[in-house]
Short mmCIF file of C-alpha atoms in Angstrom, two decimals:
data_model
loop_
_atom_site.label_atom_id
_atom_site.label_comp_id
_atom_site.label_asym_id
_atom_site.label_seq_id
_atom_site.Cartn_x
_atom_site.Cartn_y
_atom_site.Cartn_z
CA MET A 1 -2.39 -17.12 0.33
CA LYS A 2 0.22 -14.60 1.27
CA LEU A 3 2.19 -13.99 -1.90
CA LEU A 4 5.46 -12.08 -1.82
CA ARG A 5 8.61 -11.18 -3.67
CA TYR A 6 12.03 -11.59 -2.08
CA GLY A 7 15.64 -10.82 -2.93
CA LYS A 8 17.77 -7.87 -3.89
CA PRO A 9 16.12 -4.86 -5.57
CA GLY A 10 15.44 -5.62 -9.21
CA LYS A 11 16.21 -9.32 -8.75
CA GLU A 12 13.25 -10.41 -6.63
CA ARG A 13 11.90 -13.94 -6.85
CA PRO A 14 8.25 -14.95 -6.40
CA GLY A 15 7.31 -16.67 -3.19
CA LEU A 16 4.66 -17.31 -0.59
CA LEU A 17 4.53 -17.38 3.17
CA ASP A 18 3.73 -20.79 4.63
CA ALA A 19 1.75 -21.51 7.80
CA ASP A 20 4.95 -21.39 9.86
CA GLY A 21 5.90 -17.95 8.58
CA LYS A 22 8.64 -19.28 6.30
CA ILE A 23 9.23 -18.08 2.75
CA ARG A 24 8.70 -20.69 0.04
CA ASP A 25 9.94 -20.19 -3.51
CA LEU A 26 7.37 -20.14 -6.33
CA SER A 27 9.78 -19.75 -9.24
CA GLU A 28 8.87 -23.12 -10.74
CA HIS A 29 5.23 -22.07 -10.99
CA VAL A 30 5.22 -18.36 -11.87
CA ALA A 31 7.81 -15.94 -13.22
CA ASP A 32 6.86 -13.21 -10.75
CA ILE A 33 3.96 -11.91 -8.66
CA GLY A 34 2.12 -9.67 -11.11
CA GLY A 35 0.28 -9.65 -14.43
CA ALA A 36 -1.11 -13.04 -15.43
CA ALA A 37 0.24 -14.63 -12.24
CA ILE A 38 -2.39 -12.86 -10.14
CA SER A 39 -5.33 -13.57 -12.44
CA PRO A 40 -8.22 -15.53 -10.90
CA ALA A 41 -7.26 -18.66 -12.85
CA SER A 42 -3.62 -18.47 -11.81
CA LEU A 43 -4.44 -17.82 -8.15
CA LYS A 44 -6.76 -20.83 -8.19
CA LYS A 45 -3.90 -23.01 -9.44
CA LEU A 46 -1.43 -21.61 -6.91
CA ALA A 47 -3.88 -22.26 -4.08
CA LYS A 48 -3.76 -25.98 -4.87
CA ILE A 49 0.00 -26.19 -4.30
CA ASP A 50 1.15 -27.77 -1.04
CA PRO A 51 3.51 -25.13 0.40
CA SER A 52 5.66 -27.83 1.99
CA SER A 53 6.52 -29.06 -1.51
CA LEU A 54 8.14 -25.74 -2.37
CA PRO A 55 11.82 -24.93 -1.70
CA LEU A 56 12.56 -22.82 1.35
CA ALA A 57 14.25 -19.47 0.82
CA LYS A 58 17.71 -19.32 2.31
CA GLY A 59 18.41 -17.13 5.32
CA LYS A 60 16.34 -14.01 5.94
CA PRO A 61 16.09 -12.34 2.55
CA ARG A 62 14.90 -8.81 1.93
CA LEU A 63 11.24 -8.51 0.99
CA GLY A 64 10.54 -6.53 -2.15
CA PRO A 65 7.27 -4.86 -3.15
CA CYS A 66 4.63 -7.59 -3.07
CA VAL A 67 3.51 -7.02 -6.67
CA THR A 68 5.40 -6.12 -9.84
CA GLY A 69 4.37 -4.61 -13.15
CA THR A 70 2.23 -1.91 -11.57
CA GLY A 71 1.09 0.42 -14.33
CA LYS A 72 -1.01 2.70 -12.15
CA PHE A 73 -0.57 3.61 -8.49
CA ILE A 74 -3.88 5.34 -7.75
CA CYS A 75 -4.51 7.07 -4.43
CA ILE A 76 -7.70 8.23 -2.77
CA GLY A 77 -7.52 11.42 -0.71
CA LEU A 78 -9.53 12.39 2.36
CA ASN A 79 -11.27 9.01 2.50
CA TYR A 80 -11.64 8.99 6.29
CA ALA A 81 -13.94 11.68 7.67
CA ASP A 82 -11.84 12.18 10.81
CA HIS A 83 -8.64 12.54 8.74
CA ALA A 84 -10.34 15.12 6.52
CA ALA A 85 -11.26 17.05 9.67
CA GLU A 86 -7.69 17.03 11.03
CA SER A 87 -6.50 18.25 7.62
CA GLY A 88 -8.99 21.11 7.74
CA MET A 89 -10.84 19.87 4.64
CA ALA A 90 -14.40 18.84 3.92
CA VAL A 91 -15.41 15.23 3.25
CA PRO A 92 -15.56 15.03 -0.56
CA SER A 93 -18.87 14.35 -2.32
CA GLU A 94 -16.97 12.00 -4.67
CA PRO A 95 -13.62 10.24 -4.18
CA VAL A 96 -10.58 12.49 -4.55
CA ILE A 97 -8.20 10.79 -6.97
CA PHE A 98 -4.50 11.43 -7.50
CA MET A 99 -1.60 9.39 -8.82
CA LYS A 100 1.57 8.32 -7.07
CA ALA A 101 4.50 7.64 -9.39
CA THR A 102 5.26 3.93 -9.72
CA SER A 103 8.95 4.81 -9.31
CA SER A 104 8.15 5.50 -5.65
CA ILE A 105 7.42 1.83 -4.96
CA VAL A 106 9.87 0.02 -2.66
CA GLY A 107 9.88 -2.95 -0.32
CA PRO A 108 8.06 -2.82 3.01
CA ASP A 109 11.20 -2.55 5.12
CA ASP A 110 13.44 -0.58 2.77
CA ASP A 111 14.81 2.77 3.92
CA VAL A 112 12.73 5.79 2.93
CA LEU A 113 14.59 8.84 1.65
CA ILE A 114 13.64 12.27 2.96
CA PRO A 115 13.89 14.40 -0.18
CA ARG A 116 16.41 17.18 -0.57
CA GLY A 117 14.85 20.38 0.76
CA SER A 118 12.03 18.58 2.56
CA LYS A 119 10.67 20.07 5.75
CA LYS A 120 7.37 18.23 6.05
CA THR A 121 7.78 14.52 5.30
CA ASP A 122 4.78 12.69 6.78
CA TRP A 123 3.38 9.19 7.25
CA GLU A 124 0.09 7.51 6.23
CA VAL A 125 -0.88 3.87 6.82
CA GLU A 126 -3.26 2.74 4.08
CA LEU A 127 -5.06 -0.32 2.79
CA GLY A 128 -3.89 -1.22 -0.69
CA ILE A 129 -6.11 -2.98 -3.25
CA VAL A 130 -4.30 -4.97 -5.95
CA ILE A 131 -6.19 -5.54 -9.20
CA GLY A 132 -6.14 -9.10 -10.60
CA LYS A 133 -7.99 -8.77 -13.90
CA THR A 134 -8.98 -5.93 -16.21
CA ALA A 135 -11.86 -3.90 -14.80
CA LYS A 136 -13.82 -1.49 -17.00
CA TYR A 137 -17.27 -0.12 -16.20
CA VAL A 138 -17.81 -2.67 -13.44
CA THR A 139 -20.63 -2.47 -10.93
CA GLU A 140 -20.05 -2.09 -7.21
CA ALA A 141 -21.71 -5.48 -6.65
CA ASP A 142 -19.23 -7.17 -9.00
CA ALA A 143 -16.17 -5.04 -8.25
CA LEU A 144 -14.36 -7.30 -5.78
CA ASN A 145 -14.31 -10.08 -8.38
CA TYR A 146 -11.62 -8.01 -10.11
CA VAL A 147 -9.43 -7.81 -7.01
CA ALA A 148 -6.49 -10.18 -6.52
CA GLY A 149 -5.91 -9.18 -2.92
CA TYR A 150 -4.87 -6.57 -0.41
CA CYS A 151 -1.66 -5.19 1.09
CA VAL A 152 -0.23 -2.59 3.44
CA ILE A 153 0.97 0.72 2.01
CA ASN A 154 2.72 3.65 3.64
CA ASP A 155 1.61 6.60 1.52
CA VAL A 156 4.59 8.74 2.50
CA SER A 157 3.89 12.41 1.76
CA GLU A 158 5.83 15.67 1.66
CA ARG A 159 3.22 18.19 2.79
CA GLU A 160 4.96 21.34 1.60
CA PHE A 161 5.50 19.84 -1.87
CA GLN A 162 1.91 18.57 -1.81
CA ALA A 163 -0.02 21.64 -0.70
CA GLU A 164 2.21 24.71 -0.75
CA ARG A 165 4.03 24.44 -4.07
CA GLN A 166 1.06 24.98 -6.41
CA GLY A 167 -0.56 22.48 -8.73
CA GLN A 168 -1.80 19.02 -7.82
CA TRP A 169 -0.75 16.69 -4.99
CA THR A 170 1.29 14.30 -7.11
CA LYS A 171 4.71 15.87 -6.56
CA GLY A 172 4.29 15.64 -2.79
CA LYS A 173 3.45 11.95 -3.04
CA SER A 174 5.81 10.60 -5.70
CA CYS A 175 9.34 11.10 -4.36
CA ASP A 176 11.67 8.12 -4.62
CA THR A 177 10.89 5.48 -1.94
CA PHE A 178 7.58 7.14 -0.96
CA GLY A 179 5.59 3.95 -1.68
CA PRO A 180 6.55 1.06 0.62
CA THR A 181 4.28 -1.81 -0.42
CA GLY A 182 3.82 -5.20 1.22
CA PRO A 183 5.05 -7.32 2.94
CA TRP A 184 2.56 -9.62 1.25
CA LEU A 185 -0.21 -9.63 -1.27
CA VAL A 186 -2.92 -11.35 0.77
CA THR A 187 -5.41 -12.94 -1.61
CA LYS A 188 -8.99 -11.79 -1.16
CA ASP A 189 -10.22 -15.21 0.02
CA GLU A 190 -8.25 -14.62 3.23
CA VAL A 191 -9.78 -11.19 3.84
CA LYS A 192 -13.38 -11.77 4.91
CA ASP A 193 -14.26 -8.08 5.09
CA PRO A 194 -11.89 -5.39 3.78
CA GLN A 195 -14.08 -2.84 5.59
CA ASN A 196 -13.33 -4.22 9.04
CA LEU A 197 -9.54 -4.25 9.41
CA LYS A 198 -7.67 -2.61 12.28
CA MET A 199 -4.71 -0.47 11.23
CA TRP A 200 -1.97 1.31 13.13
CA LEU A 201 1.29 3.23 12.81
CA THR A 202 4.03 4.23 15.25
CA VAL A 203 6.91 6.70 15.00
CA ASN A 204 9.93 5.84 17.14
CA GLY A 205 7.70 3.49 19.13
CA LYS A 206 4.96 6.06 19.83
CA LYS A 207 1.47 5.28 18.51
CA ARG A 208 0.39 7.91 16.00
CA GLN A 209 -2.38 6.21 14.02
CA ASN A 210 -4.87 3.74 15.43
CA GLY A 211 -7.85 3.24 13.15
CA SER A 212 -9.96 0.85 11.14
CA THR A 213 -11.06 0.52 7.56
CA ASN A 214 -14.65 0.54 8.84
CA THR A 215 -14.47 4.35 8.97
CA MET A 216 -13.63 4.74 5.29
CA VAL A 217 -16.00 7.10 3.47
CA TYR A 218 -15.83 5.08 0.25
CA GLY A 219 -15.20 1.34 0.59
CA ALA A 220 -13.07 -0.97 -1.50
CA ALA A 221 -15.86 -2.22 -3.79
CA TYR A 222 -17.15 1.29 -4.42
CA LEU A 223 -13.66 2.57 -5.26
CA VAL A 224 -12.92 -0.20 -7.76
CA SER A 225 -16.26 0.39 -9.46
CA TYR A 226 -15.90 4.17 -9.38
CA LEU A 227 -12.39 4.22 -10.83
CA SER A 228 -13.35 1.75 -13.56
CA GLN A 229 -15.83 4.28 -14.93
CA PHE A 230 -12.93 6.60 -15.81
CA MET A 231 -10.06 4.24 -16.67
CA SER A 232 -9.42 0.55 -17.17
CA LEU A 233 -7.85 -1.02 -14.11
CA LEU A 234 -5.23 -3.59 -15.12
CA PRO A 235 -3.61 -6.55 -13.35
CA GLY A 236 -0.99 -5.26 -10.94
CA ASP A 237 -2.53 -1.81 -10.58
CA ILE A 238 -2.68 -0.61 -6.97
CA ILE A 239 -5.34 1.51 -5.30
CA SER A 240 -4.22 3.11 -2.02
CA THR A 241 -7.46 3.85 -0.22
CA GLY A 242 -6.72 6.67 2.22
CA THR A 243 -5.57 7.00 5.81
CA PRO A 244 -7.19 7.36 9.24
CA PRO A 245 -6.36 10.32 11.52
CA GLY A 246 -3.05 10.68 13.31
CA VAL A 247 -0.74 11.99 10.59
CA GLY A 248 1.97 14.48 11.46
CA LEU A 249 0.18 17.29 9.65
CA GLY A 250 -2.77 16.95 12.00
CA MET A 251 -0.78 17.16 15.23
CA LYS A 252 -0.76 20.38 17.25
CA PRO A 253 1.79 21.62 16.54
CA PRO A 254 2.43 19.57 13.36
CA LYS A 255 5.27 17.06 13.64
CA PHE A 256 7.20 15.66 10.70
CA LEU A 257 9.84 13.01 10.10
CA LYS A 258 13.56 13.60 10.40
CA ASN A 259 16.73 11.67 9.64
CA GLY A 260 16.92 8.46 11.68
CA ASP A 261 13.24 8.23 12.60
CA VAL A 262 11.76 4.73 12.51
CA VAL A 263 8.20 4.16 11.36
CA GLU A 264 6.34 0.89 11.90
CA LEU A 265 2.86 0.17 10.58
CA GLY A 266 0.47 -2.66 9.94
CA ILE A 267 -3.03 -3.77 9.06
CA GLU A 268 -4.85 -6.69 10.64
CA GLY A 269 -4.13 -9.87 8.70
CA LEU A 270 -1.98 -8.11 6.11
CA GLY A 271 1.37 -7.91 7.91
CA THR A 272 3.63 -5.11 9.05
CA GLN A 273 6.25 -2.75 7.69
CA LYS A 274 9.24 -1.01 9.28
CA GLN A 275 11.21 1.82 7.68
CA THR A 276 14.11 4.00 8.73
CA PHE A 277 13.88 7.50 7.27
CA VAL A 278 17.18 8.73 5.86
CA GLN A 279 18.01 12.20 4.58
CA ASP A 280 18.67 12.09 0.83
CA LYS A 281 21.82 13.89 -0.29
#
């Protein structure tokens, strides 16, 4: 299934995408896409629903973030060897973990605000893992049983805030609108191999990133297991798993986003996003 949330910000309704690419309303079956609604038992029930029996959404509504109730937005740094190289950093011997504020989460096609004072706003297409049931001390072999599904994430980053302003990376990753998420939560049964998905990103129509999850240093199952040794992963939590090479920081000379730039990105089978970057006042 491709689960989604649609409507105005803060008033999104639960839905799914049918085989014809139309949005069907799920409000009679779940309150929203998150928490108990994405548990294994709930997803099993939802999968039995005939999409044609569900009401069609009217018009072309805005898509919101594909999951709600996210308590933790966990990111993995330098998880592609070639991206680590372009960043001038070594491949880590263990996953690099940092948090992205949940207040950064927006819909996949919402405008992204370039923060006041920003000089180095950058892009990063990433595979997102959405947790479906509580995971604590899980093994790598069992880890994907705790996953509800996958989604596209643009881990927007302000490089000066991230690396030149002292402290940890969080403040360069957590600005308002820096977490476009969606368009859909694609349930794991539709993703045969999360380690073999093509991914791409363009800026103003020019290809900047063109990679695959098969070059990740630490795969999805390993990351879920690894993180669960340090913290409980709860339904709705998101793990953003790192980006392939081609970010603005790695260009020679570096190139960053400015007011009016349009970024498009996608991952095979998981949909696409499109954002206009707008200078915050």
